[in-house]
Coordinates of C-alpha atoms and ligand atoms in Angstrom, one line a residue:
M1 CA -20.4 -1.0 -0.6
K2 CA -20.9 2.3 0.6
L3 CA -17.1 3.8 0.0
Y4 CA -15.9 8.1 0.8
N5 CA -15.5 9.2 -3.2
S6 CA -13.1 12.3 -2.6
L7 CA -14.4 13.1 -5.1
T8 CA -17.8 13.8 -4.7
R9 CA -16.9 14.7 -0.6
K10 CA -19.6 11.7 0.5
I11 CA -20.6 8.8 1.2
E12 CA -21.4 6.9 -2.3
K13 CA -23.3 3.8 -2.6
F14 CA -21.3 2.0 -5.3
K15 CA -22.0 1.1 -8.5
P16 CA -19.4 -0.5 -10.5
I17 CA -18.5 1.3 -14.9
K18 CA -20.0 -2.4 -16.1
K19 CA -21.7 -5.0 -14.0
G20 CA -20.2 -7.5 -12.0
E21 CA -17.0 -6.5 -12.5
I22 CA -14.4 -3.4 -11.1
G23 CA -11.3 -1.9 -11.9
I24 CA -8.7 -1.7 -9.5
Y25 CA -5.8 1.4 -9.3
T26 CA -3.1 2.0 -6.6
C27 CA -0.5 4.1 -6.6
G28 CA 2.5 1.3 -6.1
P29 CA 6.0 2.4 -3.5
T30 CA 8.8 4.3 -4.5
V31 CA 11.8 1.6 -4.9
Y32 CA 14.8 4.0 -3.9
D33 CA 14.2 2.6 0.1
F34 CA 12.6 0.3 2.3
V35 CA 9.6 0.4 2.6
Q36 CA 7.7 1.5 5.3
I37 CA 5.0 1.0 8.0
G38 CA 3.5 4.0 6.7
N39 CA 2.6 2.8 2.8
W40 CA 2.4 -0.6 3.7
R41 CA -0.9 1.0 5.4
T42 CA -2.2 2.5 2.2
Y43 CA -1.3 -0.8 0.9
V44 CA -3.2 -2.9 3.0
L45 CA -6.0 -0.8 2.6
G46 CA -5.8 -1.4 -0.9
D47 CA -5.6 -5.3 -0.5
L48 CA -8.5 -4.7 2.3
L49 CA -10.8 -2.7 -0.8
V50 CA -10.0 -5.7 -3.4
R51 CA -10.5 -8.6 -0.6
T52 CA -14.4 -7.1 0.2
F53 CA -14.9 -6.8 -3.5
K54 CA -14.2 -10.1 -4.4
Y55 CA -16.4 -10.7 -0.8
L56 CA -18.7 -9.4 -2.0
G57 CA -18.9 -11.3 -5.6
L58 CA -17.5 -8.9 -8.3
K59 CA -15.3 -9.9 -10.4
T60 CA -12.0 -7.3 -9.6
T61 CA -9.0 -6.7 -11.5
Y62 CA -6.0 -4.9 -9.3
V63 CA -2.9 -2.9 -10.6
M64 CA -0.3 -1.5 -8.6
N65 CA 2.3 -0.2 -10.7
I66 CA 6.2 0.3 -9.4
T67 CA 7.7 3.7 -9.7
D68 CA 10.8 2.7 -10.6
V69 CA 12.2 5.9 -12.4
G70 CA 11.3 9.7 -12.8
H71 CA 9.9 10.7 -9.2
L72 CA 11.1 13.1 -7.8
T73 CA 11.6 15.0 -4.3
G74 CA 8.9 18.2 -4.2
D75 CA 7.0 16.1 -6.6
N76 CA 4.1 15.6 -3.8
E77 CA 3.6 19.3 -3.5
G78 CA 2.9 19.7 -7.2
D79 CA 6.3 21.4 -8.1
S80 CA 7.7 18.8 -9.9
S81 CA 10.5 21.3 -11.6
T82 CA 12.8 21.0 -9.3
G83 CA 14.5 18.3 -6.9
E84 CA 16.3 15.2 -6.7
D85 CA 15.6 11.9 -8.7
R86 CA 15.0 9.2 -5.5
L87 CA 16.8 6.3 -7.5
E88 CA 19.6 8.6 -8.5
K89 CA 19.9 9.5 -4.6
G90 CA 19.6 6.3 -3.7
A91 CA 22.3 4.9 -6.1
K92 CA 24.4 8.1 -4.4
R93 CA 24.1 6.3 -0.9
E94 CA 24.5 3.0 -1.6
G95 CA 27.1 3.3 -4.7
I96 CA 25.6 1.4 -7.1
T97 CA 23.5 2.3 -10.3
A98 CA 19.6 3.2 -9.9
W99 CA 18.7 0.4 -11.7
D100 CA 20.0 -1.8 -8.4
V101 CA 18.3 0.0 -6.6
A102 CA 15.5 -0.4 -8.4
D103 CA 15.7 -3.8 -8.4
K104 CA 17.1 -4.1 -4.7
Y105 CA 13.4 -2.2 -3.7
S106 CA 11.8 -4.2 -6.0
K107 CA 12.6 -6.9 -4.0
D108 CA 11.8 -6.1 -1.2
F109 CA 8.4 -4.6 -2.0
K110 CA 7.2 -8.1 -3.1
Q111 CA 8.5 -10.2 -0.1
G112 CA 7.0 -7.4 2.1
M113 CA 3.7 -8.0 -0.3
H114 CA 4.2 -11.6 0.4
R115 CA 5.2 -11.2 4.4
L116 CA 1.9 -9.2 5.1
K117 CA -0.5 -12.0 2.6
L118 CA -2.0 -9.3 0.7
L119 CA -3.1 -10.5 -2.7
K120 CA -0.9 -10.3 -5.7
P121 CA -1.9 -7.7 -7.8
D122 CA -3.2 -9.1 -11.4
V123 CA -0.4 -6.6 -12.7
L124 CA 1.9 -5.2 -11.1
A125 CA 3.7 -3.1 -13.5
K126 CA 7.0 -1.1 -13.6
A127 CA 7.4 2.4 -14.7
T128 CA 10.6 1.8 -16.9
D129 CA 8.5 -1.0 -18.4
H130 CA 6.3 0.9 -20.3
I131 CA 8.4 4.0 -21.7
R132 CA 7.1 3.4 -24.4
E133 CA 3.2 4.1 -23.2
Q134 CA 4.6 7.5 -21.4
V135 CA 5.9 8.9 -24.9
S136 CA 3.1 8.0 -26.7
L137 CA 0.7 9.5 -24.0
V138 CA 2.9 13.0 -24.1
E139 CA 2.4 12.8 -27.4
K140 CA -0.7 13.2 -27.2
L141 CA -1.5 16.2 -24.8
E142 CA 1.0 17.7 -26.7
K143 CA -1.2 17.1 -30.4
K144 CA -4.0 18.4 -28.4
G145 CA -2.2 21.7 -27.1
L146 CA -2.0 20.6 -23.5
T147 CA 2.1 21.2 -23.0
Y148 CA 4.6 23.7 -23.6
K149 CA 8.4 23.1 -23.5
T150 CA 11.5 24.8 -21.4
S151 CA 15.0 24.7 -21.2
D152 CA 14.8 21.7 -18.7
G153 CA 11.3 19.8 -19.5
I154 CA 8.1 19.4 -21.8
Y155 CA 5.6 20.5 -19.0
F156 CA 1.6 20.4 -18.4
S157 CA -0.3 23.2 -18.6
T158 CA -3.2 23.4 -16.2
K159 CA -4.2 26.4 -17.6
A160 CA -5.2 25.3 -21.4
F161 CA -7.4 22.4 -20.0
E162 CA -8.9 24.5 -18.3
E163 CA -9.6 26.8 -21.5
K164 CA -10.7 23.5 -23.2
G165 CA -13.5 23.0 -20.3
F166 CA -12.1 20.7 -18.0
K167 CA -11.5 21.2 -14.2
Y168 CA -7.6 21.7 -12.7
G169 CA -7.8 19.4 -9.0
E170 CA -11.3 19.1 -8.7
L171 CA -10.0 16.2 -6.5
S172 CA -7.5 18.3 -4.0
T173 CA -7.2 19.8 -0.4
L174 CA -4.2 21.7 -1.3
D175 CA -6.7 25.2 -0.5
E176 CA -8.0 23.8 2.6
I177 CA -4.3 22.3 4.0
K178 CA -0.5 24.1 3.9
E179 CA 0.3 25.9 1.0
G180 CA 4.1 26.1 -0.3
A181 CA 6.3 23.8 -2.0
R182 CA 9.5 22.7 -0.6
V183 CA 10.9 23.2 -3.7
A184 CA 11.8 26.7 -5.4
V185 CA 9.3 27.2 -8.1
N186 CA 10.5 27.4 -11.6
K187 CA 10.2 30.9 -13.1
E188 CA 10.2 29.6 -17.2
K189 CA 6.6 28.0 -15.8
K190 CA 3.6 29.3 -17.2
D191 CA 1.3 28.9 -14.3
K192 CA 2.5 27.4 -10.4
R193 CA 0.8 24.1 -11.1
D194 CA 2.5 23.4 -14.6
F195 CA 4.6 20.3 -13.9
A196 CA 6.6 17.6 -15.7
L197 CA 5.5 15.6 -18.4
W198 CA 8.9 14.7 -20.0
K199 CA 12.5 16.0 -17.8
F200 CA 16.0 16.3 -19.9
S201 CA 18.7 15.0 -18.9
P202 CA 21.3 17.5 -18.2
K203 CA 23.7 17.7 -20.8
D204 CA 26.6 18.2 -18.9
K205 CA 26.2 14.7 -17.2
K206 CA 25.1 11.0 -18.4
R207 CA 22.2 9.6 -16.1
D208 CA 22.0 6.0 -15.2
M209 CA 18.4 6.1 -16.7
E210 CA 17.2 7.6 -19.5
W211 CA 15.7 7.6 -22.7
E212 CA 15.5 8.8 -26.4
S213 CA 12.0 10.8 -26.8
P214 CA 10.4 12.7 -29.6
W215 CA 11.6 15.1 -27.7
G216 CA 15.2 15.0 -26.7
K217 CA 17.0 11.9 -24.0
G218 CA 15.7 12.3 -21.0
F219 CA 12.9 10.6 -18.5
P220 CA 9.1 10.8 -18.5
G221 CA 7.7 13.2 -14.8
W222 CA 6.5 10.8 -11.8
H223 CA 2.4 11.5 -12.9
V224 CA 2.9 10.4 -16.4
E225 CA 3.1 6.1 -15.3
C226 CA 0.3 5.9 -13.2
S227 CA -1.6 7.8 -16.2
A228 CA -0.5 5.9 -18.7
M229 CA -0.3 2.4 -16.7
S230 CA -3.4 2.5 -16.1
I231 CA -4.7 3.3 -19.0
K232 CA -3.0 0.3 -20.5
Y233 CA -4.9 -2.2 -18.2
L234 CA -7.8 -0.8 -17.0
G235 CA -8.5 1.1 -19.5
E236 CA -9.6 5.2 -20.0
Q237 CA -12.5 5.3 -17.2
F238 CA -12.5 3.1 -14.6
D239 CA -13.9 2.3 -11.0
L240 CA -11.6 2.6 -8.7
H241 CA -8.4 4.5 -7.4
I242 CA -6.1 4.6 -3.9
G243 CA -3.4 6.1 -2.1
G244 CA -2.4 7.9 0.8
E245 CA -3.9 11.3 1.2
D246 CA -0.6 12.5 0.7
L247 CA -1.3 12.5 -3.1
R248 CA -5.3 13.2 -3.1
S249 CA -3.4 17.4 -3.5
T250 CA -1.4 16.8 -6.4
H251 CA -0.3 13.6 -7.5
H252 CA -4.1 12.6 -8.1
P253 CA -5.4 16.0 -9.9
N254 CA -2.0 15.7 -11.9
E255 CA -3.1 12.6 -12.9
I256 CA -6.3 13.1 -13.8
A257 CA -5.0 16.4 -15.8
Q258 CA -3.4 14.0 -17.9
S259 CA -5.9 11.5 -18.0
E260 CA -8.6 12.7 -19.3
G261 CA -6.7 15.7 -20.7
S262 CA -5.4 12.7 -23.4
T263 CA -8.9 10.7 -23.9
G264 CA -11.2 13.2 -23.7
K265 CA -13.3 11.3 -21.8
K266 CA -14.4 12.4 -17.9
P267 CA -14.8 10.7 -15.5
F268 CA -11.3 9.6 -15.6
V269 CA -12.0 7.7 -12.2
K270 CA -15.6 7.1 -10.2
Y271 CA -14.1 6.4 -7.6
W272 CA -10.7 8.2 -5.2
V273 CA -10.5 6.2 -1.5
H274 CA -7.5 8.3 0.6
G275 CA -6.2 6.2 2.8
S276 CA -4.7 8.3 6.1
F277 CA -1.8 8.0 7.7
L278 CA 0.0 6.4 9.8
L279 CA 1.4 8.2 12.8
V280 CA 4.3 7.1 15.0
D281 CA 4.3 8.0 18.6
G282 CA 2.0 11.3 17.7
G283 CA 4.0 12.5 15.0
R284 CA 4.8 12.5 11.3
M285 CA 7.6 9.6 10.2
G286 CA 10.3 9.7 8.7
K287 CA 14.1 8.8 7.4
S288 CA 15.3 11.7 9.5
L289 CA 13.3 11.2 12.5
G290 CA 14.5 7.3 12.3
N291 CA 11.0 6.1 13.1
A292 CA 10.1 4.8 9.9
Y293 CA 10.4 1.6 10.3
S294 CA 10.1 -1.4 8.3
L295 CA 8.6 -5.2 8.9
Q296 CA 12.7 -6.1 9.4
D297 CA 12.6 -3.2 11.8
L298 CA 9.8 -4.8 13.7
E299 CA 10.2 -8.3 12.6
E300 CA 13.7 -8.0 14.9
K301 CA 11.7 -6.8 17.8
G302 CA 9.6 -10.2 17.7
F303 CA 7.3 -9.0 16.2
L304 CA 5.8 -10.8 13.0
P305 CA 3.5 -8.7 9.9
S306 CA 0.9 -10.5 11.1
D307 CA 0.5 -8.2 14.6
L308 CA 1.0 -5.4 12.5
K309 CA -1.6 -5.8 10.0
Y310 CA -4.0 -6.9 13.1
L311 CA -2.9 -3.1 14.4
Y312 CA -4.0 -1.8 11.0
L313 CA -7.3 -3.6 11.1
T314 CA -8.2 -1.3 14.0
G315 CA -8.3 2.1 13.0
H316 CA -10.6 3.4 10.5
Y317 CA -8.7 3.5 7.1
R318 CA -10.1 7.1 7.0
K319 CA -8.3 8.6 10.9
Q320 CA -5.1 8.4 10.9
L321 CA -3.4 6.1 13.3
N322 CA -1.0 6.2 16.0
F323 CA 1.7 3.5 15.9
T324 CA 3.7 2.8 19.0
F325 CA 5.3 -0.4 20.3
E326 CA 2.9 -1.1 22.6
A327 CA -0.3 -0.6 20.7
L328 CA 2.0 -3.5 18.4
E329 CA 2.4 -5.8 21.5
A330 CA -2.0 -5.1 22.3
A331 CA -2.2 -6.6 18.5
Q332 CA -0.1 -9.6 19.0
T333 CA -1.7 -10.6 22.4
A334 CA -5.0 -10.0 20.5
L335 CA -4.5 -12.0 17.0
G336 CA -2.3 -14.2 19.2
R337 CA -5.5 -15.0 22.2
L338 CA -7.7 -15.3 18.4
K339 CA -5.8 -17.6 16.7
K340 CA -5.2 -19.9 20.3
K341 CA -9.5 -19.4 20.7
V342 CA -9.9 -20.6 16.8
D343 CA -7.1 -23.5 17.3
E344 CA -9.6 -24.8 19.8
I345 CA -12.4 -25.1 18.6
R346 CA -10.9 -26.9 15.1
G347 CA -10.8 -29.7 13.6
G348 CA -14.7 -30.5 13.4
D349 CA -17.3 -30.6 10.7
I350 CA -17.9 -27.0 9.1
E351 CA -21.8 -26.5 9.6
V352 CA -23.6 -24.2 7.1
T353 CA -26.7 -23.2 8.5
D354 CA -29.0 -20.0 9.4
V355 CA -28.1 -18.8 11.8
Y356 CA -24.2 -19.2 9.8
A357 CA -26.0 -17.1 7.3
E358 CA -27.3 -14.4 9.4
W359 CA -23.2 -14.0 10.7
E360 CA -22.6 -13.4 7.1
D361 CA -25.0 -10.5 6.5
K362 CA -23.5 -9.0 9.7
F363 CA -20.1 -9.7 8.5
K364 CA -20.5 -8.3 5.1
E365 CA -23.2 -5.3 6.6
R366 CA -19.3 -4.0 8.1
L367 CA -17.4 -4.0 5.1
E368 CA -19.8 -2.3 2.9
D369 CA -20.5 1.0 5.7
D370 CA -17.6 2.3 4.4
L371 CA -15.0 -0.4 5.1
D372 CA -15.7 -0.6 8.5
M373 CA -12.6 -3.1 9.4
P374 CA -12.5 -2.0 13.3
G375 CA -16.5 -2.7 13.2
A376 CA -15.5 -6.4 11.3
L377 CA -12.8 -7.6 13.9
A378 CA -15.2 -6.4 16.7
L379 CA -17.5 -8.7 15.2
V380 CA -14.8 -11.4 15.0
W381 CA -14.8 -11.1 18.2
E382 CA -18.3 -12.1 18.7
M383 CA -19.0 -14.3 16.8
M384 CA -16.4 -16.5 18.3
K385 CA -17.8 -16.0 21.6
D386 CA -20.7 -16.2 21.0
K387 CA -22.4 -19.5 22.6
K388 CA -25.8 -20.1 20.5
L389 CA -22.6 -21.0 17.6
S390 CA -22.0 -24.7 17.2
N391 CA -17.4 -25.1 17.0
G392 CA -18.6 -26.1 13.1
E393 CA -20.4 -22.5 12.2
K394 CA -17.3 -20.6 14.3
E395 CA -14.9 -22.5 11.9
G396 CA -16.8 -22.1 9.0
L397 CA -17.9 -18.2 9.4
V398 CA -13.5 -17.5 10.7
T399 CA -13.0 -19.0 7.3
E400 CA -15.1 -16.7 5.4
F401 CA -14.0 -13.7 7.2
D402 CA -10.4 -14.4 7.1
K403 CA -11.1 -14.2 3.5
V404 CA -11.3 -10.5 3.8
L405 CA -9.1 -9.9 6.8
G406 CA -6.5 -11.8 5.5
L407 CA -5.0 -13.2 8.6
D408 CA -4.3 -16.3 8.7
I409 CA -6.2 -16.8 12.0
L410 CA -6.4 -20.6 10.6
G411 CA -2.3 -20.7 10.1
V412 CA -3.3 -22.3 7.3
D413 CA -1.0 -21.7 4.9
D414 CA 1.6 -20.3 7.9
V415 CA 3.7 -22.4 9.5
E416 CA 3.3 -20.0 12.7
K417 CA 0.0 -22.9 13.3
K418 CA -0.1 -23.1 17.2
V419 CA -0.7 -20.3 18.8
I420 CA 2.5 -18.8 20.9
D421 CA 1.4 -17.2 23.8
D422 CA 4.1 -17.4 26.5
S423 CA 5.4 -13.7 27.6
E424 CA 8.4 -15.8 28.4
V425 CA 9.0 -18.2 25.5
K426 CA 8.3 -14.3 23.4
A427 CA 11.0 -12.6 25.5
L428 CA 13.6 -15.8 24.8
V429 CA 12.8 -15.2 21.5
K430 CA 13.8 -11.5 21.5
E431 CA 16.5 -12.4 23.2
R432 CA 17.7 -15.4 20.8
V433 CA 17.1 -12.3 17.8
R434 CA 19.4 -10.6 19.7
L435 CA 21.8 -12.9 20.6
R436 CA 21.9 -13.6 16.5
E437 CA 22.1 -10.7 15.1
E438 CA 25.3 -10.3 17.4
K439 CA 26.1 -13.6 15.9
K440 CA 26.7 -14.5 19.2
W441 CA 25.7 -17.9 18.1
E442 CA 26.4 -19.7 20.9
E443 CA 24.0 -17.9 23.7
A444 CA 21.2 -18.1 21.1
D445 CA 22.0 -21.8 20.5
K446 CA 21.5 -22.4 24.6
I447 CA 18.5 -20.1 24.2
R448 CA 17.4 -22.4 21.5
E449 CA 16.9 -25.3 23.6
E450 CA 15.4 -23.2 27.0
I451 CA 12.9 -22.4 24.4
E452 CA 12.7 -25.8 22.7
E453 CA 12.7 -27.8 26.4
M454 CA 9.3 -25.0 27.1
G455 CA 7.9 -27.1 24.3
Y456 CA 8.0 -25.4 21.3
V457 CA 9.5 -25.8 18.2
V458 CA 12.1 -22.8 16.6
E459 CA 12.5 -22.7 13.0
D460 CA 14.9 -20.0 10.8
K461 CA 13.4 -19.2 7.5
G462 CA 14.8 -17.4 5.3
G463 CA 15.4 -14.1 7.7
E464 CA 12.1 -14.3 9.9
T465 CA 12.5 -16.6 12.9
Q466 CA 9.5 -19.3 13.2
V467 CA 7.9 -20.6 16.5
M468 CA 4.7 -22.8 17.3
K469 CA 4.0 -25.3 20.2
K470 CA 5.8 -28.8 19.4
Ligands
AMP501 P1 6.3 6.7 -1.4 O1 7.2 5.5 -2.1 O2 6.1 7.6 -1.2 O3 5.1 7.5 -3.8 O4 5.1 6.4 -1.0 C1 3.6 4.7 -1.7 C2 2.4 5.5 -1.2 O5 2.6 5.5 0.7 C3 1.8 6.0 -0.5 O6 0.2 6.2 -1.2 C4 2.4 7.2 0.0 O7 0.4 8.0 -0.2 C5 1.1 6.4 1.2 N1 2.1 6.3 2.4 C6 3.7 7.2 2.5 N2 3.6 8.3 3.9 C7 2.2 7.1 4.5 C8 2.6 7.2 5.6 N3 3.0 7.9 7.1 N4 1.2 6.3 5.7 C9 0.4 5.7 5.4 N5 0.6 6.2 3.5 C10 1.7 6.4 3.4
ZN502 ZN1 -0.1 7.4 -9.0

């Protein structure tokens, strides 16, 4: 397997620390709002890597965190000294506690994982369940002389870290990209790059989420959880760490500094993989721009999560991908056609022959080439169209390939077994979804009858409308 390692800025041959095994960590969601399709691109990347390593025969341990505390706005820019706590912000917006916000959006995340058919991580660790581990990590750093106190918290000293012979920010592209933080730099910080490890609760206000600590009541800084939990579940040094490209500039360098500073072991992680951003209509996506679509937003427009996943697969993870509804529609059509083709050849005996092995090798080659998913997808089509392959071989191969693609091409665990490849039906389904939202039940029922007359069954399950051929 060859992968681009952001740490060495090179494509490298992947060699696990322990033969035959791989420890993988992905920075998970901050659960203060619905997960949007940009975030999902990054989690799908994590899933594809885990599936690929499994496919290549490695034993994987996959860990992901859920940030349910302490992620301050501004952290991404490297200044965690000021800014608003995202969970508290969500609580204010919805008139509920930060705990309820975390609970609500953690559920949304888990449902989304399921709907996108992402493998369940071996450990899905919540920051609030690991306060003890985080406090103990900060204590270790304190003992090593890598921290200092200001009026609002305990900070990591990047200078002290460097004086011990470590390099801070090796991974970062911060010099190459636009510098500057959205929030003002804390005057008490000894160095602009320093960041909070533990923040004190304000004296005049009770926070929803706060804990006792050797430094007084407060809450952990955002970066601490990833170091504490990855070390706990994967060890002081592990193989692969994944995240979106924005995390490369400060969050990940801070994770490295905390981890290496506390364990004294270098490197903390051998390979760092960063996924490029998803754009919407060629630009940035954001809540304020109204284009930070969630899976639910897409479903309301008649798209299934697998359509979005297919769209992700058409772009290489190190290239930005542009989301438009036209592109999503094209992905939906292509996936529909693929499923239909597969449906036509199914039902015989799966044949495993020499030609079969050849195709498998070709598929592996694509994966091993820095996770070339567009290439792998093109190969699936090439295979399905190949005249020399028998139906049994095709069915066997598509079953194998889908172990990595995770598109449920064969419709095994999905109700949409029989593909809707009829634009008229699709339009009616969309219309019916809209009418149901407007609570126009009678009109919606009429459309249901129309769809059924055209030979389809309509089912509304868990907020999703599923349509299949009778
Ligand atoms: P957050 O919940 O803000 O901590 O982000 C969760 C993950 O989504 C991180 O790995 C981010 O880098 C990633 N992410 C955020 N926005 C995008 C985007 N537009 N495209 C791809 N990944 C993103
Ligand atoms: Zn992280």
